[in-house]
Coordinates of C-alpha atoms and ligand atoms in Angstrom, one line a residue:
M244 CA -15.3 -4.1 25.0
T245 CA -13.0 -6.4 26.2
S246 CA -9.8 -6.9 24.4
K247 CA -7.8 -9.4 24.1
P248 CA -4.0 -8.8 24.3
V249 CA -2.0 -8.9 20.5
R250 CA 1.9 -9.3 20.8
I251 CA 3.7 -7.9 17.3
G252 CA 6.9 -7.2 16.7
M253 CA 7.9 -5.1 14.0
I254 CA 10.6 -6.0 12.0
G255 CA 12.7 -1.8 10.4
Y256 CA 11.7 1.3 11.8
Q257 CA 11.1 4.1 9.0
F258 CA 8.8 6.3 7.4
M259 CA 6.2 2.7 7.5
G260 CA 7.2 1.4 10.3
K261 CA 6.1 5.1 11.8
A262 CA 3.0 4.5 9.6
H263 CA 2.4 1.8 11.5
S264 CA 3.4 2.4 14.5
H265 CA 0.8 4.7 14.8
A266 CA -2.1 3.0 14.0
Y267 CA -1.2 0.0 16.8
R268 CA -1.0 3.0 19.0
D269 CA -4.3 5.2 17.3
L270 CA -6.4 1.9 16.9
P271 CA -7.8 1.4 20.7
F272 CA -8.5 4.5 21.2
Y273 CA -11.0 5.1 18.3
F274 CA -12.3 1.3 17.6
D275 CA -13.6 -1.3 19.1
N276 CA -11.8 -4.0 17.5
P277 CA -11.4 -7.3 19.6
L278 CA -7.9 -7.3 19.3
K279 CA -5.4 -4.9 21.5
P280 CA -1.7 -4.7 20.3
E281 CA 0.8 -5.3 22.5
L282 CA 4.0 -3.3 21.3
K283 CA 6.4 -5.5 22.6
V284 CA 9.6 -5.5 20.5
I285 CA 11.3 -3.6 16.9
A286 CA 13.8 -4.2 14.5
G287 CA 16.3 -2.8 13.2
R288 CA 20.1 -3.6 12.4
N289 CA 21.6 -0.1 13.1
E290 CA 21.7 -0.6 17.7
E291 CA 21.7 3.7 18.4
A292 CA 18.6 4.1 15.6
V293 CA 16.8 1.5 16.3
K294 CA 16.7 2.3 20.3
E295 CA 15.9 6.0 19.3
A296 CA 13.0 4.7 17.3
Q297 CA 11.5 2.4 19.8
E298 CA 11.7 4.7 22.7
K299 CA 10.0 7.9 20.8
M300 CA 6.8 5.0 19.3
G301 CA 6.6 3.7 22.3
W302 CA 8.0 -0.1 21.4
E303 CA 9.2 -2.1 24.9
S304 CA 12.2 -3.4 23.4
Y305 CA 14.3 -3.5 20.6
E306 CA 16.2 -6.3 18.8
T307 CA 19.1 -5.8 16.1
D308 CA 18.6 -8.8 14.6
W309 CA 15.1 -9.7 12.8
R310 CA 15.4 -12.9 13.1
K311 CA 15.3 -12.9 17.2
V312 CA 11.7 -11.1 17.0
V313 CA 10.3 -13.9 14.6
E314 CA 11.7 -16.7 17.8
R315 CA 10.3 -14.6 20.7
D316 CA 7.7 -17.0 21.9
D317 CA 5.9 -13.7 23.4
I318 CA 5.3 -12.7 19.7
D319 CA 2.1 -12.6 18.2
V320 CA 1.9 -10.7 15.0
I321 CA 4.9 -10.2 12.8
D322 CA 5.0 -6.6 10.9
I323 CA 7.3 -6.4 8.3
V324 CA 7.7 -2.9 6.7
T325 CA 11.8 -3.0 6.0
P326 CA 12.4 -2.8 2.0
N327 CA 11.1 -5.4 -0.9
H328 CA 13.8 -7.7 -1.4
T329 CA 13.6 -8.8 2.8
H330 CA 10.6 -9.4 2.7
A331 CA 9.9 -12.9 1.7
E332 CA 12.5 -14.2 3.8
I333 CA 11.0 -12.8 6.6
A334 CA 8.0 -14.0 5.8
I335 CA 8.1 -17.2 5.2
A336 CA 10.4 -17.6 8.1
A337 CA 7.0 -15.6 10.7
A338 CA 5.0 -18.1 9.1
E339 CA 7.0 -21.0 9.9
A340 CA 6.8 -19.8 13.3
G341 CA 2.6 -19.5 13.4
K342 CA 2.4 -16.0 13.9
H343 CA 0.8 -13.9 12.1
I344 CA 2.0 -11.2 9.1
I345 CA 1.4 -8.1 7.9
T346 CA 3.0 -6.9 5.2
E347 CA 4.5 -3.8 3.1
K348 CA 3.4 -3.7 -0.9
P349 CA 4.9 -5.4 -3.6
L350 CA 4.9 -8.4 -1.8
A351 CA 8.0 -9.4 -2.9
L352 CA 10.6 -9.1 -6.0
T353 CA 9.0 -11.7 -8.2
V354 CA 6.1 -13.8 -9.0
E355 CA 7.7 -16.8 -7.3
E356 CA 8.8 -15.6 -4.4
A357 CA 5.5 -13.9 -3.9
E358 CA 4.0 -18.0 -5.1
Q359 CA 6.0 -18.9 -2.2
M360 CA 5.0 -16.9 0.6
L361 CA 1.5 -17.6 0.0
A362 CA 2.3 -21.0 0.4
A363 CA 3.8 -20.8 4.0
V364 CA 0.9 -18.8 5.1
K365 CA -1.2 -21.1 4.1
K366 CA 0.7 -24.6 4.7
N367 CA 0.9 -22.4 8.7
G368 CA -2.7 -21.3 8.8
V369 CA -1.7 -17.9 10.0
K370 CA -3.5 -15.0 8.8
H371 CA -1.9 -12.7 6.3
M372 CA -2.5 -9.1 5.1
I373 CA -0.8 -6.7 2.4
C374 CA -0.2 -3.2 3.3
H375 CA -2.6 -1.7 0.8
N376 CA -3.7 1.6 3.2
Y377 CA -5.2 2.9 -0.5
R378 CA -8.2 0.7 -0.4
F379 CA -9.0 2.1 3.3
A380 CA -9.8 5.9 3.2
P381 CA -13.6 5.6 3.6
A382 CA -14.2 7.6 0.3
V383 CA -12.7 5.0 -1.3
Q384 CA -14.6 2.3 0.6
F385 CA -17.8 4.2 0.1
A386 CA -16.7 4.8 -4.1
K387 CA -16.7 0.9 -4.2
K388 CA -19.9 0.7 -2.3
L389 CA -21.3 2.6 -4.7
I390 CA -19.8 1.1 -7.1
E391 CA -21.7 -2.8 -5.2
Q392 CA -24.7 -1.1 -5.2
G393 CA -25.1 -0.4 -9.6
K394 CA -24.6 3.4 -9.6
L395 CA -22.7 3.3 -12.1
G396 CA -24.3 0.5 -13.8
R397 CA -21.9 -1.5 -16.3
I398 CA -18.0 0.2 -15.6
F399 CA -16.3 1.2 -18.9
H400 CA -13.2 2.6 -17.9
Y401 CA -10.7 2.8 -15.4
R402 CA -8.2 5.7 -15.4
A403 CA -5.2 6.0 -12.9
H404 CA -2.6 7.7 -12.5
Y405 CA -0.1 7.8 -9.3
L406 CA 2.7 10.7 -9.6
Q407 CA 5.4 11.8 -7.9
D408 CA 8.7 14.3 -8.8
F409 CA 10.8 13.2 -5.2
I410 CA 13.7 11.9 -7.5
I411 CA 13.6 14.8 -10.0
D412 CA 16.5 16.2 -9.6
P413 CA 19.3 14.4 -10.1
S414 CA 21.6 14.9 -7.6
F415 CA 18.9 12.6 -5.3
P416 CA 20.6 10.2 -3.8
L417 CA 20.8 6.0 -5.2
V418 CA 18.0 5.0 -2.6
W419 CA 16.6 1.4 -1.7
R420 CA 14.4 2.3 -4.6
L421 CA 15.9 2.9 -7.6
K422 CA 18.1 -0.9 -6.8
K423 CA 16.4 -3.8 -9.6
E424 CA 17.5 -6.0 -6.5
V425 CA 16.3 -4.4 -3.3
S426 CA 12.5 -3.1 -4.8
G427 CA 12.4 -5.3 -8.2
S428 CA 10.7 -2.2 -10.3
G429 CA 10.6 1.5 -9.6
A430 CA 8.3 3.5 -10.1
L431 CA 6.3 0.2 -10.8
G432 CA 6.3 -1.1 -8.0
D433 CA 6.3 1.7 -5.5
I434 CA 3.4 3.5 -6.1
G435 CA 2.0 1.4 -9.7
A436 CA 1.3 -1.7 -7.3
H437 CA -0.9 0.7 -5.6
S438 CA -2.7 1.5 -8.6
I439 CA -3.3 -1.7 -9.7
D440 CA -5.1 -2.7 -6.2
L441 CA -7.8 -0.2 -6.5
A442 CA -8.1 -1.0 -9.8
R443 CA -8.6 -4.9 -9.0
F444 CA -10.5 -3.5 -5.5
L445 CA -13.2 -1.1 -6.5
I446 CA -13.9 -3.1 -10.4
G447 CA -12.3 -6.9 -10.6
E448 CA -9.5 -8.5 -12.4
F449 CA -7.2 -7.2 -15.4
T450 CA -6.8 -9.7 -18.3
E451 CA -4.0 -8.2 -20.6
I452 CA -2.3 -4.9 -20.7
V453 CA 0.2 -3.8 -22.6
S454 CA 3.1 -1.3 -21.1
T455 CA 6.1 1.6 -21.9
M456 CA 9.2 2.1 -19.6
E457 CA 10.8 5.2 -18.8
T458 CA 14.8 5.3 -17.1
F459 CA 14.5 9.1 -17.0
I460 CA 18.3 9.4 -14.7
K461 CA 20.5 5.9 -15.7
E462 CA 23.2 7.7 -13.1
R463 CA 22.9 8.9 -8.8
P464 CA 24.9 9.7 -5.9
I465 CA 25.2 6.5 -3.6
G466 CA 22.9 7.4 -0.6
E467 CA 20.2 6.2 1.5
M468 CA 16.4 6.7 2.6
T469 CA 16.6 8.7 6.2
G470 CA 13.4 8.9 6.5
G471 CA 9.5 8.9 4.3
L472 CA 11.1 10.3 0.9
S473 CA 13.6 12.1 2.2
A474 CA 17.6 10.9 1.2
Q475 CA 21.0 11.8 1.9
G476 CA 24.2 11.1 -0.8
D477 CA 27.6 11.1 -1.3
S478 CA 28.0 12.6 -4.9
T479 CA 31.4 12.1 -4.9
K480 CA 30.3 7.8 -5.9
M481 CA 27.7 7.3 -8.1
G482 CA 25.8 3.6 -9.3
E483 CA 23.4 2.5 -11.7
V484 CA 19.9 3.4 -11.3
T485 CA 18.6 -0.5 -12.2
V486 CA 15.0 0.9 -11.9
D487 CA 11.8 2.2 -14.2
D488 CA 11.4 6.5 -13.3
A489 CA 8.3 6.0 -15.0
V490 CA 5.5 3.6 -16.2
A491 CA 2.1 3.8 -18.5
F492 CA 0.0 1.1 -19.5
L493 CA -3.8 0.2 -20.9
A494 CA -5.2 -2.4 -19.6
R495 CA -8.4 -4.6 -20.6
F496 CA -10.8 -5.6 -17.0
E497 CA -13.0 -9.0 -17.1
N498 CA -16.0 -7.0 -16.4
G499 CA -15.2 -5.1 -19.9
A500 CA -13.8 -2.0 -18.4
L501 CA -10.5 -0.5 -20.5
G502 CA -7.9 1.1 -18.2
T503 CA -5.4 3.5 -18.7
F504 CA -2.6 3.8 -15.4
E505 CA -0.1 5.8 -15.2
A506 CA 2.5 5.5 -12.7
T507 CA 5.2 8.0 -12.4
R508 CA 8.2 10.2 -9.9
F509 CA 8.8 12.6 -12.8
A510 CA 5.8 15.1 -12.6
N511 CA 7.0 18.3 -11.4
G512 CA 4.2 19.2 -8.5
N513 CA 2.7 16.4 -7.8
R514 CA 3.8 15.4 -4.2
N515 CA 1.2 12.3 -4.5
K516 CA -0.9 12.1 -7.0
N517 CA -2.4 9.3 -6.3
K518 CA -5.7 9.7 -8.9
F519 CA -8.4 7.4 -9.9
E520 CA -11.3 8.0 -11.8
I521 CA -14.2 5.7 -13.2
N522 CA -16.5 6.2 -15.6
G523 CA -20.0 3.5 -16.0
E524 CA -23.5 3.9 -18.1
K525 CA -24.9 5.8 -15.3
G526 CA -22.2 7.6 -14.0
S527 CA -18.5 8.0 -12.6
V528 CA -16.4 8.6 -9.5
R529 CA -13.4 10.5 -8.7
W530 CA -11.0 10.4 -5.8
D531 CA -7.4 12.4 -5.5
M532 CA -5.3 11.0 -2.3
E533 CA -3.8 14.9 -1.6
N534 CA -8.2 15.5 -1.1
M535 CA -8.6 12.1 0.2
N536 CA -11.5 12.9 2.6
N537 CA -13.7 14.3 -1.3
L538 CA -14.9 11.9 -3.1
E539 CA -16.6 13.4 -6.9
L540 CA -19.9 11.5 -8.1
Y541 CA -21.9 12.0 -11.0
L542 CA -24.7 10.7 -11.7
A543 CA -26.7 10.8 -15.4
S544 CA -29.6 10.3 -13.3
D545 CA -29.9 14.6 -12.0
E546 CA -32.4 16.7 -13.8
E547 CA -31.6 18.5 -16.8
G548 CA -29.7 21.4 -16.2
E549 CA -28.5 20.1 -12.8
Q550 CA -26.2 17.8 -13.7
G551 CA -22.2 18.1 -13.0
F552 CA -19.8 16.7 -10.6
R553 CA -21.1 16.3 -7.3
L554 CA -18.1 16.6 -4.0
I555 CA -19.4 14.1 -1.6
N556 CA -17.2 14.9 2.1
C557 CA -17.0 11.6 2.8
T558 CA -17.1 12.4 6.7
E559 CA -20.9 11.9 7.6
E560 CA -22.3 8.9 10.0
V561 CA -22.7 6.6 7.3
H562 CA -19.5 7.2 5.7
P563 CA -16.9 3.9 6.2
Y564 CA -15.0 4.0 9.4
V565 CA -15.4 7.8 10.2
G566 CA -17.7 7.8 12.8
A567 CA -15.5 6.6 14.8
Y568 CA -13.9 9.9 15.1
W569 CA -15.2 13.4 14.8
P570 CA -18.8 14.7 13.6
A571 CA -19.8 15.5 9.7
G572 CA -16.9 17.5 8.4
H573 CA -13.6 17.4 10.7
I574 CA -11.4 15.2 8.2
I575 CA -9.3 12.7 8.9
G576 CA -6.1 12.0 7.1
Y577 CA -2.9 9.4 5.7
E578 CA -2.4 8.1 8.9
H579 CA -5.9 6.5 9.4
T580 CA -6.1 4.5 6.4
F581 CA -3.7 1.9 8.2
I582 CA -5.8 3.1 11.0
H583 CA -8.6 0.7 9.9
L584 CA -6.2 -1.8 7.7
I585 CA -5.3 -3.2 10.8
D586 CA -8.7 -2.9 12.1
E587 CA -9.4 -5.0 9.5
F588 CA -7.0 -7.3 9.9
F589 CA -7.4 -7.9 13.7
R590 CA -10.6 -8.6 13.1
G591 CA -9.7 -11.4 11.3
I592 CA -7.4 -12.2 13.7
A593 CA -9.8 -12.4 16.7
E594 CA -13.2 -14.1 14.2
D595 CA -10.5 -16.2 12.6
Y596 CA -11.4 -15.1 9.0
Q597 CA -9.4 -14.5 6.4
P598 CA -8.6 -10.5 6.1
A599 CA -8.0 -8.3 2.5
P600 CA -5.6 -7.6 1.0
N601 CA -3.9 -10.7 2.1
F602 CA -1.5 -12.5 0.3
E603 CA -4.1 -13.8 -2.6
D604 CA -4.1 -9.9 -3.7
G605 CA -0.2 -9.3 -3.2
V606 CA 0.1 -12.6 -5.2
Q607 CA -2.9 -11.4 -8.5
N608 CA -0.6 -7.9 -8.0
Q609 CA 2.6 -9.1 -8.3
K610 CA 1.9 -11.1 -11.4
L611 CA 1.0 -8.0 -13.0
L612 CA 3.8 -6.0 -12.4
D613 CA 6.0 -8.8 -13.9
A614 CA 3.8 -9.1 -17.1
I615 CA 3.9 -4.8 -17.0
E616 CA 7.2 -5.4 -17.0
Q617 CA 7.5 -7.8 -19.7
S618 CA 5.0 -6.4 -21.7
A619 CA 7.4 -3.1 -22.1
E620 CA 10.2 -5.4 -22.1
E621 CA 9.2 -6.7 -25.5
R622 CA 6.5 -4.6 -26.4
R623 CA 4.0 -6.4 -26.8
W624 CA 0.4 -7.2 -24.6
I625 CA 0.6 -10.0 -22.4
K626 CA -2.0 -12.0 -21.4
L627 CA -2.3 -12.7 -17.3
Ligands
NAD163 N1 1.6 1.2 1.7 C1 2.5 2.4 1.5 O1 2.2 3.0 1.1 C2 3.9 2.8 1.3 C3 4.8 3.5 1.8 C4 6.4 3.3 1.1 C5 6.6 2.3 1.5 N2 5.8 1.1 1.6 C6 6.5 -0.1 1.6 O2 7.0 -0.4 3.0 C7 8.8 -0.5 2.8 C8 9.6 0.6 3.7 O3 9.8 1.1 2.8 P1 10.2 2.5 3.8 O4 10.0 3.5 2.9 O5 9.4 2.5 5.5 O6 11.7 2.4 3.3 P2 12.6 3.1 4.3 O7 13.6 3.2 3.9 O8 11.9 4.4 4.9 O9 12.5 2.0 6.0 C9 13.2 0.7 6.0 C10 13.8 -0.1 7.1 O10 14.1 -1.1 6.8 C11 15.3 -0.8 7.6 N3 15.9 -2.5 7.1 C12 16.4 -2.3 5.2 N4 16.8 -3.1 5.2 C13 17.0 -4.1 6.4 C14 17.7 -5.8 6.6 N5 18.0 -6.3 5.7 N6 17.0 -6.4 7.8 C15 16.4 -5.6 8.9 N7 15.7 -4.2 8.5 C16 16.1 -3.5 7.4 C17 15.6 0.2 7.7 O11 16.4 0.5 9.0 C18 14.3 0.9 7.8 O12 14.1 1.5 9.0 C19 9.1 -1.2 1.5 O13 8.4 -2.3 1.0 C20 7.9 -0.3 1.2 O14 7.7 -1.0 -0.5 C21 4.7 1.5 1.8

């Protein structure tokens, strides 16, 4: 198939910059998408670093001011991979300039900001997507299919945790992720937002939540992220941590299910344990990002004596997305979730439909993030 070019301008170039750059490069290799990305321009404030990223990740040019990228008329899509406090300003400017937008999560710092972003993309008729990439793991897509087919029946429980441990060491510096004015919230918005999105994707809307939060280490040496989840700091200068280190919340869903959630960066030994289990009247499913190709499925209809969770390696032709890669059993990884998300984004642009998850999902997610913080503060249930 002949694909039409789509010209990308990306703002930011570190952890997510690498994941998105890789996805653009690999998408046409594996998928017949109607659009073919051209990696036009990458932006960052530090010229030396952005130039190095431009060369390494295969972008045509670089800018040191994101506004120049948004203003360029040879750009169709703006990709936002910068910290959370910058998302709203860049996205609104990009929408006003008529660019399609893909942004990292969480959408913004507050519901108000998120709603302004949604209003801007709607007003300007551009396509928009928020990067909740875990939806695009083939095993998660397959779980969604099983739920839609009624294989689990009525859903009783949604149980999720997202556990990391990269800031347990008190000398881990005070990076942007630990400052409320830059990140909005801590473990909640950084990883809890993914659990919220998976729950909404798989079983539907929340109606009520009650939560509790904690900041275990209140002061840290000033520092900055250096790529991935690594950082460097200056141990002679300390600053205050202004976000949560951990959050736990209970939820009720529109479909009558109960939810239990936990997000923390203090679960020693858990590097990226993004996990859910769903229990229904006819069966259950379980998924764990650290073994992302597998889905565990329990069906109560199995013969007595043979019942138990079966392990499905979601790498068969029938499983979503994986047919584009390798023969069954030849597994894929984290980076592929981004390829699938961008495949969906480009199809939305080419075929003129609004792909998901998008800014509407980002606003719903942000409403939950805000409600969870409010609940912890006021120590009460909040209706959504
Ligand atoms: N989807 C996921 O699983 C996932 C994982 C990690 C991060 N994220 C999200 O991606 C975004 C970026 O996170 P990250 O981990 O890549 O961060 P990072 O610290 O690794 O990279 C941030 C990038 O933004 C640039 N930057 C910072 N402030 C800027 C500004 N004012 N103007 C222009 N550029 C600026 C930095 O130079 C750097 O290139 C965040 O919103 C984060 O929540 C999502």
